[in-house]
Short mmCIF file of C-alpha atoms and ligand atoms in Angstrom, two decimals:
data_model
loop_
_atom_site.label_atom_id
_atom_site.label_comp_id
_atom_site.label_asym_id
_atom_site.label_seq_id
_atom_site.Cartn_x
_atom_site.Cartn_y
_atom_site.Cartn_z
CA UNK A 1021 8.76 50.39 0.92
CA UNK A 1022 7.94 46.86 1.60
CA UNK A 1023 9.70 43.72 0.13
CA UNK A 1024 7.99 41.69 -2.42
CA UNK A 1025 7.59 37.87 -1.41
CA UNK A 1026 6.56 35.44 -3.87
CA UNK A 1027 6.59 31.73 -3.37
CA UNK A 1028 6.85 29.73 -6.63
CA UNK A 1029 5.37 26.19 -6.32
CA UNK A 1030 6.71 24.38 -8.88
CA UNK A 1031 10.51 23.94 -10.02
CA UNK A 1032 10.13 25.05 -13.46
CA UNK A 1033 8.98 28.39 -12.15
CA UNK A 1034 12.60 29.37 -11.13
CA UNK A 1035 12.69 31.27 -14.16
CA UNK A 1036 10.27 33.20 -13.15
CA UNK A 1037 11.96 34.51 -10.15
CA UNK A 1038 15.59 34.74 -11.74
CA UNK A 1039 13.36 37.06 -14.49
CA UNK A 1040 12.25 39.72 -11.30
CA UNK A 1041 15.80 39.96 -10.51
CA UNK A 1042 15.02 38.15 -6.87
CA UNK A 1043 16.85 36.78 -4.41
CA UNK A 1044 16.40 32.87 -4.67
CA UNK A 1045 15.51 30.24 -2.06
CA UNK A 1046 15.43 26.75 -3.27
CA UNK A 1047 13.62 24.32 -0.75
CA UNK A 1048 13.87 20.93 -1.39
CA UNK A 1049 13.15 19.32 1.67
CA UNK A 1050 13.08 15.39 0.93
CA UNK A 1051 16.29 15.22 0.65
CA UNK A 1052 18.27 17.61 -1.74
CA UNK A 1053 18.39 20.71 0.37
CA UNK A 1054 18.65 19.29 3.47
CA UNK A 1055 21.66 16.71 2.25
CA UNK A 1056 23.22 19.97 1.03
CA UNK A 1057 22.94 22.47 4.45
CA UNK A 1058 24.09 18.59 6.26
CA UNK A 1059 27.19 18.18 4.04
CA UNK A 1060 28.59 21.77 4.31
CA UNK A 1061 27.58 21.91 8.13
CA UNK A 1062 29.55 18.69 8.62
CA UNK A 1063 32.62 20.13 6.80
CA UNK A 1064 32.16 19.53 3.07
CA UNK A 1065 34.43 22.27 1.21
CA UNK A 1066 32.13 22.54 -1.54
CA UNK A 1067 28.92 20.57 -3.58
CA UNK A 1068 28.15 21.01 -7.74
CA UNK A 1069 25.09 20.34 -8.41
CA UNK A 1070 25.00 18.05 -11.73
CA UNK A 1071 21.76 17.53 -13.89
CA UNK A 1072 22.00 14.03 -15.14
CA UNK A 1073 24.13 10.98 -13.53
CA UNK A 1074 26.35 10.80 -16.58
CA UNK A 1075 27.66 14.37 -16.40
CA UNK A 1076 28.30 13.78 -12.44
CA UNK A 1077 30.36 9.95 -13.57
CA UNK A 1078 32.18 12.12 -16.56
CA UNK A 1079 33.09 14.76 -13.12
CA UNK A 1080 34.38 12.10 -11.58
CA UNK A 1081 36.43 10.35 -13.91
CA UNK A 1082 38.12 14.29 -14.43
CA UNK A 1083 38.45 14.30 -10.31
CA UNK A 1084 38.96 10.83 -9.27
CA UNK A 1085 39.04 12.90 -5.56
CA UNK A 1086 35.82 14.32 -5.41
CA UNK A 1087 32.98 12.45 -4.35
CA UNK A 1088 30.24 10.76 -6.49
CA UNK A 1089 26.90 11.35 -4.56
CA UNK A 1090 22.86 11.58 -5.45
CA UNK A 1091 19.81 9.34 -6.14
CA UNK A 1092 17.38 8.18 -9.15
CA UNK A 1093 14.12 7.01 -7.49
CA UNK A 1094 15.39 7.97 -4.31
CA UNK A 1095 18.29 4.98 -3.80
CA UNK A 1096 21.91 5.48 -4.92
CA UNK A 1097 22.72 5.14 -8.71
CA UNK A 1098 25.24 2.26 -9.13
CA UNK A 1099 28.86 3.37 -9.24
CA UNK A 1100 28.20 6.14 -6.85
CA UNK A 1101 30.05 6.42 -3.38
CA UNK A 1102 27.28 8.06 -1.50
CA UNK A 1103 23.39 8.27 -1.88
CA UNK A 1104 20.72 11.41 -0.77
CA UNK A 1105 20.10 10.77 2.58
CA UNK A 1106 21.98 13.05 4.97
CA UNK A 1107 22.89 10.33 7.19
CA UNK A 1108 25.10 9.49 4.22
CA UNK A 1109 27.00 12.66 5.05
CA UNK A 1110 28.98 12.36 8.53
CA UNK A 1111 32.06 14.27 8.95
CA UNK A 1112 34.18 11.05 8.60
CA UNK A 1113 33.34 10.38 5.28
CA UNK A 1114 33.04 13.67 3.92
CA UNK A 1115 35.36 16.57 5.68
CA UNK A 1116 37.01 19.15 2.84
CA UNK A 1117 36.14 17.09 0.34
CA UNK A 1118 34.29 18.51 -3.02
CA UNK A 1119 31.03 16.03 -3.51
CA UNK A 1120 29.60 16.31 -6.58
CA UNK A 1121 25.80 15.63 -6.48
CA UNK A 1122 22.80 14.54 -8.99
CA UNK A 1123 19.22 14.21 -7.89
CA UNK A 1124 16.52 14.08 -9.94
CA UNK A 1125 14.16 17.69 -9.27
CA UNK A 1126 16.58 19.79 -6.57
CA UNK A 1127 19.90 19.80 -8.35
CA UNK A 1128 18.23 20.82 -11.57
CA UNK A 1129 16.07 23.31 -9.80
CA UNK A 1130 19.53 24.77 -8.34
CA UNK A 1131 20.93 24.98 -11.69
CA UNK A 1132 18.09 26.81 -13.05
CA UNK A 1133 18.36 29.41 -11.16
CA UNK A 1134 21.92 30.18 -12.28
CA UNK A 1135 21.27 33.72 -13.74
CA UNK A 1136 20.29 34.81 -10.46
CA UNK A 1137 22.80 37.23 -8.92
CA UNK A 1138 22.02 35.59 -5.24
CA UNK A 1139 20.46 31.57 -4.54
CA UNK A 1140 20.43 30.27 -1.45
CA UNK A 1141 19.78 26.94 -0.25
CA UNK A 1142 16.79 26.43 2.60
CA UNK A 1143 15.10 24.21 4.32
CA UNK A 1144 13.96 23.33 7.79
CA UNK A 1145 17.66 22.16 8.99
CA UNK A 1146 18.21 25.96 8.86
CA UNK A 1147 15.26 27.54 8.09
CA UNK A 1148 15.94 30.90 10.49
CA UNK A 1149 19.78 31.56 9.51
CA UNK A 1150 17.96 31.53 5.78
CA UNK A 1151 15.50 34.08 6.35
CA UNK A 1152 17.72 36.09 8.48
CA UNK A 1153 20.01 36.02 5.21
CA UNK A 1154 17.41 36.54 2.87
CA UNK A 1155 15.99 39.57 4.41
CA UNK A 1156 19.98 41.06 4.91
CA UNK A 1157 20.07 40.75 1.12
CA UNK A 1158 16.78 41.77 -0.06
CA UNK A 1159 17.34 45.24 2.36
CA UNK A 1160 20.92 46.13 1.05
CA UNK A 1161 19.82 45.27 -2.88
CA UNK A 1162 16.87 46.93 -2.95
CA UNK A 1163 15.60 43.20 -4.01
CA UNK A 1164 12.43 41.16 -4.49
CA UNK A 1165 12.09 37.46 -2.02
CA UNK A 1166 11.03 34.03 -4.06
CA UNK A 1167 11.22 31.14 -2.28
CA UNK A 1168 11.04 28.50 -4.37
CA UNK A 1169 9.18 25.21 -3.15
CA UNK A 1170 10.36 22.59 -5.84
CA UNK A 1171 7.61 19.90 -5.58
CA UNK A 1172 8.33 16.77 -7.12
CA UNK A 1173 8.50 15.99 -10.50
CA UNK A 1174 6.44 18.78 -11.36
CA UNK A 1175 3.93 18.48 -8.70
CA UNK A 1176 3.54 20.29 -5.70
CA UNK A 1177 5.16 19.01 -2.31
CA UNK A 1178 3.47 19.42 1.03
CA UNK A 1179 6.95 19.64 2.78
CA UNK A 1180 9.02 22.33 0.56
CA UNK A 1181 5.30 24.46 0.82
CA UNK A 1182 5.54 24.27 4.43
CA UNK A 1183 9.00 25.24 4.65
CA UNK A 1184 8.32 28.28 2.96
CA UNK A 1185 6.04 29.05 5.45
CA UNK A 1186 8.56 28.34 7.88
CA UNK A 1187 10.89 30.53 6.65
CA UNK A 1188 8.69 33.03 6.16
CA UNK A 1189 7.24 32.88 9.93
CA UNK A 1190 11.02 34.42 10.68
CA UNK A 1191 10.73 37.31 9.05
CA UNK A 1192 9.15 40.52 10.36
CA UNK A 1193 6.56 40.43 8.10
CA UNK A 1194 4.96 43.73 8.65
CA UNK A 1195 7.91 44.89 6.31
CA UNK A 1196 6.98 42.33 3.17
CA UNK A 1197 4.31 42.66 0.71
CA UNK A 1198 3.52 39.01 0.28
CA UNK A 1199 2.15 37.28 -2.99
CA UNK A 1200 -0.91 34.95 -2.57
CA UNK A 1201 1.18 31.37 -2.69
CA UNK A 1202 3.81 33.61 -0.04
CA UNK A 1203 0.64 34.17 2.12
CA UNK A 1204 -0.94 30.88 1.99
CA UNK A 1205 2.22 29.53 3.02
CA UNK A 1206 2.66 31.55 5.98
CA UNK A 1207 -0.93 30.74 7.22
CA UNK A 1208 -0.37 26.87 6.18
CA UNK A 1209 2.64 27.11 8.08
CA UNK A 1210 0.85 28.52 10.97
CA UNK A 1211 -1.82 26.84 11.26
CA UNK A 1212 0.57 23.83 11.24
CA UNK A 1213 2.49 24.05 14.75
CA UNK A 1214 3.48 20.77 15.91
CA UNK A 1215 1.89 18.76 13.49
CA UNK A 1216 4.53 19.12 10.45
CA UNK A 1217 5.88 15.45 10.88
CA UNK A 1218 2.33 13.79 10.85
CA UNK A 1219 1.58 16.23 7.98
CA UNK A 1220 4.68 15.49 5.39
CA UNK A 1221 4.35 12.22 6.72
CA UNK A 1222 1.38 11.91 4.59
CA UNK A 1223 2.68 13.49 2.01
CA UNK A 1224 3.11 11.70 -1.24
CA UNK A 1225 6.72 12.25 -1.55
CA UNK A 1226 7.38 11.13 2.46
CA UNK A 1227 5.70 7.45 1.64
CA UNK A 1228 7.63 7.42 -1.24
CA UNK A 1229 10.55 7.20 0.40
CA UNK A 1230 8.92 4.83 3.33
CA UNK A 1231 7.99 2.20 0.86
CA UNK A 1232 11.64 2.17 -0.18
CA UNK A 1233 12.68 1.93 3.43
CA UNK A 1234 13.97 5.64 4.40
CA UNK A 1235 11.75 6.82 6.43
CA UNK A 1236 14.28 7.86 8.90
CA UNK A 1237 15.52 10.50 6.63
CA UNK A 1238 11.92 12.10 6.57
CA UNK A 1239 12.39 12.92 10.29
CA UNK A 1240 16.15 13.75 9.73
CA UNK A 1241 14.86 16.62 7.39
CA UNK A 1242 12.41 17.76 9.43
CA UNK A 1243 14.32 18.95 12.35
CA UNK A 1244 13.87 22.97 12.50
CA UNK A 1245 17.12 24.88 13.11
CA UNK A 1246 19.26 22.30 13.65
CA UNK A 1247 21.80 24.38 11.78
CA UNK A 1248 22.82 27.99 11.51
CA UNK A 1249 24.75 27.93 8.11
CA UNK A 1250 23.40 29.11 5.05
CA UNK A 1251 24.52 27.63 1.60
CA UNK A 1252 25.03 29.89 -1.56
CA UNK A 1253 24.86 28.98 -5.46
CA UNK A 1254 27.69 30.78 -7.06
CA UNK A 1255 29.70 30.26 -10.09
CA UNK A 1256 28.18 26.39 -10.46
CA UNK A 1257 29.12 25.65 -6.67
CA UNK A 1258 27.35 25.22 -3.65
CA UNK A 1259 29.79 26.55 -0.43
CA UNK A 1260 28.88 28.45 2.66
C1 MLT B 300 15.26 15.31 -5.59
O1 MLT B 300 16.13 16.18 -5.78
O2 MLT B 300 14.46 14.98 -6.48
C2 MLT B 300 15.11 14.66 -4.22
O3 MLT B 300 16.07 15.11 -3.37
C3 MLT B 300 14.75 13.23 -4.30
C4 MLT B 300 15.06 12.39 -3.09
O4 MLT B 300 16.23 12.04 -2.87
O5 MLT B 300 14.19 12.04 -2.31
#
């Protein structure tokens, strides 16, 4: 029997998924996903996700060691050691050391999706290691596949719908029965090719970040396979 695929479009729609017993793919590609697979690929032992900036300060003040990371508006809150760009992440500043991180839609979109039994973390950076993993799990549990593409504040994004579609271009797919959104994404993603940077690029969330002056990190996140690790949500952490 085939696989189900579903991609959900919106964060709030994690439920949704968590509710058909699925295996979970969060994708949010500008920056929180791809700041996450960065950090654990450049040694990080381990990221919790935090919902609001004054729960992540509170971590911190209870583990002066760990490190104080995320963004409001896209720029780094005051008081915090490191921002959301992955550049922030080198190996230097953040080898085996815990980073706790707040952003405003992908760490909340992560926690969401706690009652899931399996959540993985995608996005271009490693977007065939996840689909290789998702379709491991999905065969040995018998499972369900939602990607979830978590838009911004509400609102679809072009980028985390396109990585869906990238994702799901790496699996066989004549072994998935795929939902409308999962199909549209593939064919989006297809039809695509070479033009994903000019594409996000004029993306609303993409000249957010220009006008703020961090532009290079749209290119950064766009970079397919760059990495082979896959990040799991388990027990309130994010490790490999
Ligand atoms: C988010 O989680 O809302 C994003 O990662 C925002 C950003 O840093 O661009």
């Amino acid at each position: 029997m085939g696989i189900d695929v579903h991609v959900e479009l919106r964060a709030r729609d994690t439920v949704k998924a968590v509710e058909r017993g699925d295996i979970i793919a969060i994708i949010d590609v500008l920056r929180c996903s791809s700041t996450i697979v960065t950090a654990l690929a450049n040694g990080a032992s381990e990221i919790i996700p935090v919902p609001t900036v004054k729960k992540a300060k509170q971590m911190k003040q209870r583990h002066p060691d760990y490190i104080l990371a995320g963004e409001r508006k896209g720029l780094k809150p005051k008081g915090f050691e490191l921002g959301n760009s992955p550049r922030d992440f080198s190996h230097e500043r953040i080898d085996e050391k815990v980073i706790i991180l707040t952003t405003t839609d992908g760490t909340k979109a992560i926690e969401s999706a706690k009652g899931a039994t399996h959540v993985l973390i995608g996005s271009f950076l490693n977007a065939s290691a996840g689909g290789r993993r998702l379709y491991e799990i999905a065969r040995k549990k018998n499972c369900g596949i939602s990607l979830i593409a978590c838009g911004k504040k509400g609102r679809i994004s072009i980028e985390d719908f396109l990585c869906a579609g990238k994702i799901l271009e790496t699996l066989p797919t004549d072994e998935y029965v795929l939902s409308d959104s999962a199909l549209a994404a593939l064919l989006a993603s297809k039809g695509t090719g070479k033009r994903i940077s000019e594409l996000v690029r004029s993306g609303e969330h993409s000249k957010a970040l220009e006008e703020i002056g961090l532009v290079e990190d749209v290119e950064l996140c766009l970079g397919v396979d760059h990495y082979s690790i896959v990040p799991v949500f388990l027990n309130g952490k994010i490790t490999l």
